[in-house]
Amino acid sequence: MNVLVVNAGSSSLKYQLLNTTTGEVFAKGNCERIGIDGSFIGHSENGKKDTLEVALPDHKTAIKHVFDILKTVDQPIEGIGHRVVQGGWYFPESKVVTDETLGWVREVAPLAPLHNYAEADVIEICREMFPELGNVIVPDTAFHYNMPEHAWRYAIPRDVVDTYHVRKYGAHGTSHRYIWRTVDEFTNHETHKLVSCHLGSGASLCAIEDGQCMDTTMGLTPLDGLVMGTRCGAVDPATVFYLNRVANMSIDEIDTMMNKQSGLLAVSAKSSDSRDIEAGMNEGDEKCAMALEMFYYRTSQLFAEMAASMEGVDTMAFTAGIGENSVTMRQGVADRLAWMGVKIDPELNAIRSDDPRVISTPDSKIRVLVVPTNEELMIALDVEALLG
Ligand code: ADP
């Protein structure tokens, strides 16, 4: 089945047209700077990349341009899959778009206002333009929805939890689900307790026992957990009250600071990109060295937390931009887990490949893998399962 996968962010819209059986990607691209001056679409097809400078005042205009561009691709679109950041309390799994399910995406939008409203607009325009095509909602939170109550519940009053739906939702669920599926196949169903480590500019770990999410490090929003590119990860929640009362910072200012000006960027005082920080450390920059040290420390610490949620771990899988590419980061995290019996082979760790691979030594107590993620394929497979 040929599926168009649409991933609308706060000011961007990524798309990919692919086939679920072969995995072939016919065309893909990204509409950038939506609602901002200087917007453009980067499109690639048959190995050729083009940039189109076009006004993109909103997401609806962007998706209309995408359909225009895709007319040149000699492949029919047979279904559309939409990545939705927050499925809230309505989506334990992906669902076909109807008036009701689209209403749910908007109802839970206060939990992810920068994303869900734009995503709902895009879904609506796809339905209007192509009423004959089915659309599927694939929320990033769905995989985590059925984690045990002791993992998702926050120890705050029950009426607050119930009225405002405050709980752990997590994120990167589509990626963690894809990693489970790939690891399960790659290890001949020998994996039972997996910690999936999605380390990109956003980063989260997920404890997965026989395909079921047992816990994850992100919380009500993606701000919780690990130190990330520009997000601080877990800090004492009282930091917010303190800064509000003592530093006179508004809630919006603290929100921006914790989401956009913190993490590796803040500690390194240089960049949110791990490549720049690794280069800085190699040149003797102490702040970069501390940023990396904190990244290793928190990742290894929360790895142990995820293992505890399953009372064991047999496999660890690195994925996403940092997890797939950074030899240094993988080594740094593994070194701090040597006490748990994690041992990676430096030569295997240094190999670059687009295929899943083992990087641990034969005597490592925990099998360590690098597994490139493919959220678009996972979304397309959901579309096929629900519509195909
Ligand atoms: P997201 O999808 O959350 O934007 P990605 O998974 O694409 O993030 O990861 C982006 C991050 O991956 C970059 O910020 C960079 O830190 C890291 N990264 C990408 N390529 C490399 C590389 N070759 N070596 C080290 N880090 C890399």
Short mmCIF file of C-alpha atoms and ligand atoms in Angstrom, two decimals:
data_model
loop_
_atom_site.label_atom_id
_atom_site.label_comp_id
_atom_site.label_asym_id
_atom_site.label_seq_id
_atom_site.Cartn_x
_atom_site.Cartn_y
_atom_site.Cartn_z
CA MET A 1 0.00 0.00 0.00
CA ASN A 2 1.26 3.52 -0.83
CA VAL A 3 0.89 5.77 2.20
CA LEU A 4 1.50 9.47 2.59
CA VAL A 5 2.85 10.11 6.09
CA VAL A 6 2.36 13.64 7.38
CA ASN A 7 4.15 15.00 10.43
CA ALA A 8 3.06 18.54 11.26
CA GLY A 9 5.21 20.33 13.83
CA SER A 10 4.69 23.77 15.32
CA SER A 11 6.28 25.57 12.33
CA SER A 12 7.10 22.72 9.98
CA LEU A 13 5.38 19.94 8.06
CA LYS A 14 7.34 16.85 7.05
CA TYR A 15 5.93 14.40 4.52
CA GLN A 16 6.93 11.11 3.02
CA LEU A 17 5.25 8.94 0.39
CA LEU A 18 6.26 5.32 0.83
CA ASN A 19 5.22 1.76 0.12
CA THR A 20 4.51 -0.49 3.10
CA THR A 21 5.56 -3.75 1.44
CA THR A 22 8.91 -2.69 0.01
CA GLY A 23 9.61 0.22 2.36
CA GLU A 24 10.54 2.24 -0.76
CA VAL A 25 10.30 6.00 -0.26
CA PHE A 26 9.06 7.63 -3.48
CA ALA A 27 9.31 11.22 -2.29
CA LYS A 28 9.78 13.16 0.91
CA GLY A 29 10.27 16.67 2.10
CA ASN A 30 9.79 19.33 4.71
CA CYS A 31 7.83 22.59 4.66
CA GLU A 32 9.81 24.89 6.91
CA ARG A 33 9.21 28.23 8.64
CA ILE A 34 5.41 27.96 8.38
CA GLY A 35 3.93 31.25 9.58
CA ILE A 36 7.39 32.86 9.57
CA ASP A 37 9.12 34.98 6.86
CA GLY A 38 11.42 33.06 4.56
CA SER A 39 9.35 29.87 4.35
CA PHE A 40 10.35 27.18 1.86
CA ILE A 41 9.81 23.52 0.96
CA GLY A 42 12.74 21.13 0.65
CA HIS A 43 11.64 18.23 -1.53
CA SER A 44 13.55 15.12 -2.58
CA GLU A 45 12.58 12.55 -5.17
CA ASN A 46 14.68 9.98 -7.06
CA GLY A 47 17.79 11.16 -5.23
CA LYS A 48 17.29 14.76 -6.43
CA LYS A 49 16.77 17.57 -3.95
CA ASP A 50 14.91 20.80 -4.74
CA THR A 51 14.14 23.86 -2.69
CA LEU A 52 10.99 25.84 -3.43
CA GLU A 53 10.63 29.28 -1.93
CA VAL A 54 6.90 29.73 -1.29
CA ALA A 55 4.79 31.72 1.15
CA LEU A 56 3.48 29.34 3.85
CA PRO A 57 1.24 31.44 6.11
CA ASP A 58 -0.29 28.35 7.74
CA HIS A 59 -0.29 24.54 7.75
CA LYS A 60 -3.32 24.34 5.45
CA THR A 61 -1.41 26.21 2.71
CA ALA A 62 1.61 23.96 3.28
CA ILE A 63 -0.29 20.69 2.83
CA LYS A 64 -1.96 22.04 -0.33
CA HIS A 65 1.51 22.72 -1.78
CA VAL A 66 2.61 19.20 -0.80
CA PHE A 67 -0.26 17.66 -2.77
CA ASP A 68 0.66 19.83 -5.77
CA ILE A 69 4.29 18.75 -5.60
CA LEU A 70 3.35 15.08 -5.24
CA LYS A 71 1.36 15.19 -8.51
CA THR A 72 4.66 14.66 -10.34
CA VAL A 73 5.28 11.38 -8.52
CA ASP A 74 4.03 8.50 -10.60
CA GLN A 75 2.50 6.68 -7.63
CA PRO A 76 -1.05 6.79 -6.33
CA ILE A 77 -1.65 7.79 -2.70
CA GLU A 78 -3.83 5.09 -1.12
CA GLY A 79 -4.05 6.32 2.45
CA ILE A 80 -2.74 9.09 4.72
CA GLY A 81 -1.14 8.64 8.14
CA HIS A 82 -0.88 11.58 10.52
CA ARG A 83 1.60 11.73 13.34
CA VAL A 84 -0.13 13.40 16.27
CA VAL A 85 2.05 14.50 19.19
CA GLN A 86 -0.54 14.13 21.94
CA GLY A 87 -3.36 11.60 21.92
CA GLY A 88 -4.28 12.33 25.54
CA TRP A 89 -6.74 9.95 27.16
CA TYR A 90 -8.45 8.91 23.92
CA PHE A 91 -5.87 6.95 21.98
CA PRO A 92 -4.51 3.67 23.36
CA GLU A 93 -3.77 2.91 19.72
CA SER A 94 -3.93 4.50 16.26
CA LYS A 95 -7.42 5.23 14.95
CA VAL A 96 -9.12 6.01 11.63
CA VAL A 97 -10.09 9.68 11.30
CA THR A 98 -13.79 10.40 11.83
CA ASP A 99 -15.53 13.56 13.07
CA GLU A 100 -15.31 12.06 16.55
CA THR A 101 -11.61 11.11 16.56
CA LEU A 102 -10.64 14.44 14.96
CA GLY A 103 -12.61 16.17 17.73
CA TRP A 104 -10.51 14.27 20.29
CA VAL A 105 -7.26 15.59 18.77
CA ARG A 106 -8.57 19.13 19.36
CA GLU A 107 -10.00 18.33 22.79
CA VAL A 108 -6.63 17.17 24.14
CA ALA A 109 -4.74 20.01 22.41
CA PRO A 110 -4.19 22.04 25.61
CA LEU A 111 -1.64 19.33 26.51
CA ALA A 112 0.35 20.10 23.31
CA PRO A 113 -1.00 23.40 21.95
CA LEU A 114 1.89 24.08 19.57
CA HIS A 115 1.31 20.80 17.74
CA ASN A 116 -2.20 19.36 18.05
CA TYR A 117 -4.13 22.32 16.62
CA ALA A 118 -1.90 22.43 13.52
CA GLU A 119 -2.16 18.65 13.15
CA ALA A 120 -5.97 18.77 13.38
CA ASP A 121 -6.07 21.51 10.70
CA VAL A 122 -3.94 19.39 8.39
CA ILE A 123 -6.13 16.32 8.92
CA GLU A 124 -9.21 18.37 8.15
CA ILE A 125 -7.82 19.73 4.89
CA CYS A 126 -6.73 16.22 3.80
CA ARG A 127 -10.28 14.97 4.34
CA GLU A 128 -11.75 17.89 2.43
CA MET A 129 -9.38 17.64 -0.51
CA PHE A 130 -9.48 13.85 -0.86
CA PRO A 131 -12.75 12.56 0.58
CA GLU A 132 -12.14 9.20 -1.08
CA LEU A 133 -8.93 8.57 0.92
CA GLY A 134 -8.81 7.20 4.45
CA ASN A 135 -6.83 9.08 7.08
CA VAL A 136 -5.36 7.56 10.23
CA ILE A 137 -4.27 9.29 13.45
CA VAL A 138 -1.06 7.85 14.94
CA PRO A 139 -0.41 9.51 18.30
CA ASP A 140 3.09 9.54 19.73
CA THR A 141 1.62 8.78 23.14
CA ALA A 142 -0.47 5.71 22.19
CA PHE A 143 2.18 3.06 22.89
CA HIS A 144 2.59 4.32 26.47
CA TYR A 145 -1.10 4.60 27.27
CA ASN A 146 -1.49 1.16 28.82
CA MET A 147 1.59 1.23 31.02
CA PRO A 148 0.79 0.06 34.59
CA GLU A 149 -1.09 2.55 36.76
CA HIS A 150 1.76 2.75 39.30
CA ALA A 151 3.92 4.04 36.42
CA TRP A 152 1.52 6.55 34.84
CA ARG A 153 -0.11 7.95 37.99
CA TYR A 154 1.37 11.03 39.69
CA ALA A 155 1.10 11.18 43.48
CA ILE A 156 -1.04 14.32 43.46
CA PRO A 157 -4.71 14.52 44.54
CA ARG A 158 -7.00 12.15 42.62
CA ASP A 159 -9.54 14.85 41.77
CA VAL A 160 -6.80 16.90 40.06
CA VAL A 161 -5.65 13.84 38.13
CA ASP A 162 -9.24 13.03 37.09
CA THR A 163 -10.44 16.54 36.28
CA TYR A 164 -7.39 17.70 34.35
CA HIS A 165 -6.16 14.34 33.04
CA VAL A 166 -2.76 14.88 34.61
CA ARG A 167 -0.66 11.73 34.16
CA LYS A 168 2.40 10.41 32.41
CA TYR A 169 1.70 10.26 28.65
CA GLY A 170 5.28 9.97 27.36
CA ALA A 171 6.31 10.56 23.75
CA HIS A 172 8.34 8.96 20.93
CA GLY A 173 5.90 6.04 21.30
CA THR A 174 5.86 5.28 17.56
CA SER A 175 9.66 5.10 17.52
CA HIS A 176 9.82 2.91 20.65
CA ARG A 177 7.19 0.58 19.15
CA TYR A 178 9.18 0.33 15.91
CA ILE A 179 12.36 -0.41 17.90
CA TRP A 180 10.61 -3.20 19.84
CA ARG A 181 9.30 -4.74 16.62
CA THR A 182 12.72 -4.60 14.93
CA VAL A 183 14.65 -5.88 17.96
CA ASP A 184 12.16 -8.71 18.48
CA GLU A 185 12.66 -9.84 14.89
CA PHE A 186 16.44 -9.20 14.83
CA THR A 187 17.04 -11.24 18.00
CA ASN A 188 14.75 -14.10 16.93
CA HIS A 189 12.22 -13.36 19.68
CA GLU A 190 14.90 -13.79 22.36
CA THR A 191 14.38 -10.28 23.76
CA HIS A 192 11.93 -9.99 26.65
CA LYS A 193 13.02 -6.93 28.61
CA LEU A 194 14.18 -4.12 26.36
CA VAL A 195 15.21 -0.58 27.20
CA SER A 196 14.77 1.45 24.01
CA CYS A 197 16.98 4.56 24.10
CA HIS A 198 15.68 7.21 21.67
CA LEU A 199 18.43 9.83 21.86
CA GLY A 200 17.87 12.69 19.43
CA SER A 201 17.43 16.41 20.05
CA GLY A 202 14.45 15.19 22.08
CA ALA A 203 15.35 12.10 24.08
CA SER A 204 13.49 9.43 26.01
CA LEU A 205 13.94 5.89 27.26
CA CYS A 206 11.21 3.27 27.30
CA ALA A 207 11.00 0.02 29.26
CA ILE A 208 9.30 -2.60 27.05
CA GLU A 209 8.49 -6.07 28.34
CA ASP A 210 7.33 -8.54 25.68
CA GLY A 211 6.02 -5.69 23.55
CA GLN A 212 4.20 -3.89 26.38
CA CYS A 213 5.33 -0.44 27.59
CA MET A 214 6.10 -0.66 31.31
CA ASP A 215 7.40 2.89 31.80
CA THR A 216 9.02 5.78 29.98
CA THR A 217 11.05 8.82 30.98
CA MET A 218 8.94 11.61 29.48
CA GLY A 219 5.88 12.66 31.44
CA LEU A 220 2.79 14.81 31.01
CA THR A 221 4.86 16.52 28.32
CA PRO A 222 8.20 15.80 26.62
CA LEU A 223 10.01 18.08 29.11
CA ASP A 224 10.55 15.34 31.71
CA GLY A 225 13.36 12.82 31.99
CA LEU A 226 16.74 13.03 30.27
CA VAL A 227 18.90 16.06 29.57
CA MET A 228 18.07 16.94 25.94
CA GLY A 229 19.28 19.35 23.24
CA THR A 230 17.41 22.37 24.62
CA ARG A 231 15.13 20.81 27.29
CA CYS A 232 16.26 20.52 30.89
CA GLY A 233 14.63 17.15 31.60
CA ALA A 234 13.61 16.41 35.19
CA VAL A 235 14.22 19.20 37.69
CA ASP A 236 12.54 19.71 41.06
CA PRO A 237 9.05 21.06 40.13
CA ALA A 238 9.48 23.64 42.90
CA THR A 239 12.08 25.34 40.67
CA VAL A 240 9.09 26.78 38.78
CA PHE A 241 7.47 28.29 41.91
CA TYR A 242 10.82 29.61 43.10
CA LEU A 243 11.71 31.34 39.82
CA ASN A 244 8.19 32.72 39.55
CA ARG A 245 8.21 34.16 43.06
CA VAL A 246 11.84 35.16 43.53
CA ALA A 247 13.16 35.88 40.02
CA ASN A 248 9.84 37.38 38.87
CA MET A 249 9.89 35.18 35.81
CA SER A 250 6.48 34.58 34.26
CA ILE A 251 5.20 31.05 33.69
CA ASP A 252 5.65 31.58 29.93
CA GLU A 253 9.25 32.71 30.41
CA ILE A 254 10.03 29.66 32.54
CA ASP A 255 8.32 27.44 29.96
CA THR A 256 10.49 28.89 27.18
CA MET A 257 13.62 28.68 29.30
CA MET A 258 13.09 25.03 30.24
CA ASN A 259 12.03 23.89 26.77
CA LYS A 260 14.18 26.02 24.47
CA GLN A 261 17.16 27.42 26.38
CA SER A 262 18.21 24.57 28.66
CA GLY A 263 19.71 21.09 28.31
CA LEU A 264 22.97 20.57 26.41
CA LEU A 265 22.69 24.10 25.02
CA ALA A 266 22.64 25.69 28.48
CA VAL A 267 25.31 23.53 30.10
CA SER A 268 27.75 23.70 27.16
CA ALA A 269 26.99 27.41 26.58
CA LYS A 270 27.82 26.50 22.99
CA SER A 271 25.27 24.40 21.09
CA SER A 272 22.35 22.01 21.40
CA ASP A 273 23.96 19.70 18.84
CA SER A 274 25.98 16.84 20.25
CA ARG A 275 28.46 17.06 17.35
CA ASP A 276 29.46 20.62 18.32
CA ILE A 277 29.71 19.64 21.97
CA GLU A 278 31.87 16.61 21.25
CA ALA A 279 34.13 18.85 19.13
CA GLY A 280 34.23 21.40 21.96
CA MET A 281 35.21 18.75 24.48
CA ASN A 282 38.00 17.52 22.20
CA GLU A 283 39.34 21.09 22.13
CA GLY A 284 39.39 21.16 25.95
CA ASP A 285 36.17 23.12 26.58
CA GLU A 286 35.19 22.27 30.17
CA LYS A 287 31.55 23.31 29.79
CA CYS A 288 31.17 20.94 26.84
CA ALA A 289 32.81 18.18 28.86
CA MET A 290 30.29 18.81 31.67
CA ALA A 291 27.35 18.77 29.22
CA LEU A 292 28.45 15.35 27.96
CA GLU A 293 29.11 14.09 31.48
CA MET A 294 25.59 15.08 32.52
CA PHE A 295 24.12 13.44 29.43
CA TYR A 296 25.90 10.14 30.21
CA TYR A 297 25.06 10.38 33.89
CA ARG A 298 21.34 10.98 33.44
CA THR A 299 20.98 8.48 30.61
CA SER A 300 22.68 5.71 32.59
CA GLN A 301 20.74 6.61 35.73
CA LEU A 302 17.38 6.50 33.99
CA PHE A 303 18.39 3.33 32.14
CA ALA A 304 18.67 1.66 35.54
CA GLU A 305 15.27 3.16 36.48
CA MET A 306 13.70 1.64 33.35
CA ALA A 307 15.35 -1.71 34.14
CA ALA A 308 13.92 -1.54 37.67
CA SER A 309 10.43 -1.03 36.25
CA MET A 310 10.77 -4.44 34.54
CA GLU A 311 12.81 -6.03 37.37
CA GLY A 312 15.48 -6.77 34.81
CA VAL A 313 16.77 -6.00 31.34
CA ASP A 314 18.23 -8.26 28.67
CA THR A 315 18.61 -5.83 25.74
CA MET A 316 19.44 -2.16 25.24
CA ALA A 317 18.85 -0.47 21.87
CA PHE A 318 20.26 2.92 20.85
CA THR A 319 18.34 4.90 18.24
CA ALA A 320 17.65 8.42 16.76
CA GLY A 321 20.20 11.08 15.76
CA ILE A 322 22.59 10.69 18.71
CA GLY A 323 21.86 7.02 19.46
CA GLU A 324 22.43 5.96 15.83
CA ASN A 325 25.42 8.18 15.07
CA SER A 326 27.44 9.13 18.10
CA VAL A 327 30.11 6.55 18.92
CA THR A 328 31.26 8.75 21.83
CA MET A 329 27.82 9.07 23.43
CA ARG A 330 27.14 5.32 23.21
CA GLN A 331 30.52 4.56 24.77
CA GLY A 332 30.00 7.19 27.47
CA VAL A 333 26.61 5.77 28.49
CA ALA A 334 27.80 2.15 28.32
CA ASP A 335 30.86 2.91 30.49
CA ARG A 336 28.60 4.18 33.25
CA LEU A 337 26.57 0.97 33.06
CA ALA A 338 29.57 -1.36 33.39
CA TRP A 339 28.43 -2.07 36.97
CA MET A 340 25.28 -3.66 35.49
CA GLY A 341 27.39 -5.83 33.20
CA VAL A 342 27.08 -3.69 30.05
CA LYS A 343 30.17 -4.05 27.88
CA ILE A 344 30.45 -2.75 24.34
CA ASP A 345 33.12 -3.63 21.82
CA PRO A 346 34.84 -0.39 20.62
CA GLU A 347 35.36 -1.81 17.15
CA LEU A 348 31.72 -2.84 16.73
CA ASN A 349 30.66 0.50 18.20
CA ALA A 350 32.68 2.35 15.56
CA ILE A 351 30.98 0.61 12.60
CA ARG A 352 28.61 2.84 10.62
CA SER A 353 25.60 1.16 9.01
CA ASP A 354 21.92 1.72 8.32
CA ASP A 355 21.10 -1.80 9.52
CA PRO A 356 20.37 -3.00 13.06
CA ARG A 357 23.56 -4.31 14.63
CA VAL A 358 25.02 -5.71 17.86
CA ILE A 359 27.76 -3.63 19.50
CA SER A 360 28.17 -5.51 22.81
CA THR A 361 30.88 -8.08 23.53
CA PRO A 362 29.86 -11.76 23.75
CA ASP A 363 30.32 -11.68 27.56
CA SER A 364 28.20 -8.54 28.10
CA LYS A 365 25.33 -9.34 30.50
CA ILE A 366 23.05 -7.05 28.48
CA ARG A 367 22.91 -7.26 24.68
CA VAL A 368 23.50 -3.79 23.22
CA LEU A 369 22.18 -2.91 19.77
CA VAL A 370 22.09 0.09 17.46
CA VAL A 371 18.76 0.15 15.59
CA PRO A 372 17.91 2.96 13.14
CA THR A 373 14.39 4.11 13.83
CA ASN A 374 11.73 4.53 11.13
CA GLU A 375 8.67 6.27 12.53
CA GLU A 376 7.28 6.92 9.03
CA LEU A 377 7.22 3.21 8.19
CA MET A 378 5.57 2.40 11.53
CA ILE A 379 2.89 5.02 10.83
CA ALA A 380 2.37 3.67 7.29
CA LEU A 381 2.02 0.12 8.65
CA ASP A 382 -0.69 1.34 11.02
CA VAL A 383 -2.51 2.92 8.08
CA GLU A 384 -2.30 -0.36 6.19
CA ALA A 385 -3.51 -2.34 9.21
CA LEU A 386 -6.53 -0.07 9.69
CA LEU A 387 -7.41 0.70 6.07
CA GLY A 388 -5.57 -1.77 3.85
P1 ADP B 1 14.81 15.14 16.36
O1 ADP B 1 14.10 14.18 15.42
O2 ADP B 1 14.40 15.04 17.78
O3 ADP B 1 14.93 16.53 15.84
P2 ADP B 1 17.14 13.60 15.65
O4 ADP B 1 16.79 12.22 16.06
O5 ADP B 1 17.20 13.92 14.21
O6 ADP B 1 16.31 14.66 16.44
O7 ADP B 1 18.57 13.92 16.30
C1 ADP B 1 19.20 15.14 16.07
C2 ADP B 1 20.48 15.18 16.89
O8 ADP B 1 21.30 14.03 16.60
C3 ADP B 1 21.36 16.37 16.53
O9 ADP B 1 21.03 17.48 17.30
C4 ADP B 1 22.72 15.86 16.87
O10 ADP B 1 22.97 16.18 18.21
C5 ADP B 1 22.64 14.36 16.76
N1 ADP B 1 23.42 13.84 15.63
C6 ADP B 1 23.03 13.72 14.35
N2 ADP B 1 24.03 13.20 13.60
C7 ADP B 1 25.07 12.98 14.42
C8 ADP B 1 26.39 12.46 14.26
N3 ADP B 1 26.84 12.04 13.07
N4 ADP B 1 27.18 12.39 15.34
C9 ADP B 1 26.75 12.81 16.54
N5 ADP B 1 25.51 13.30 16.76
C10 ADP B 1 24.68 13.39 15.73
#
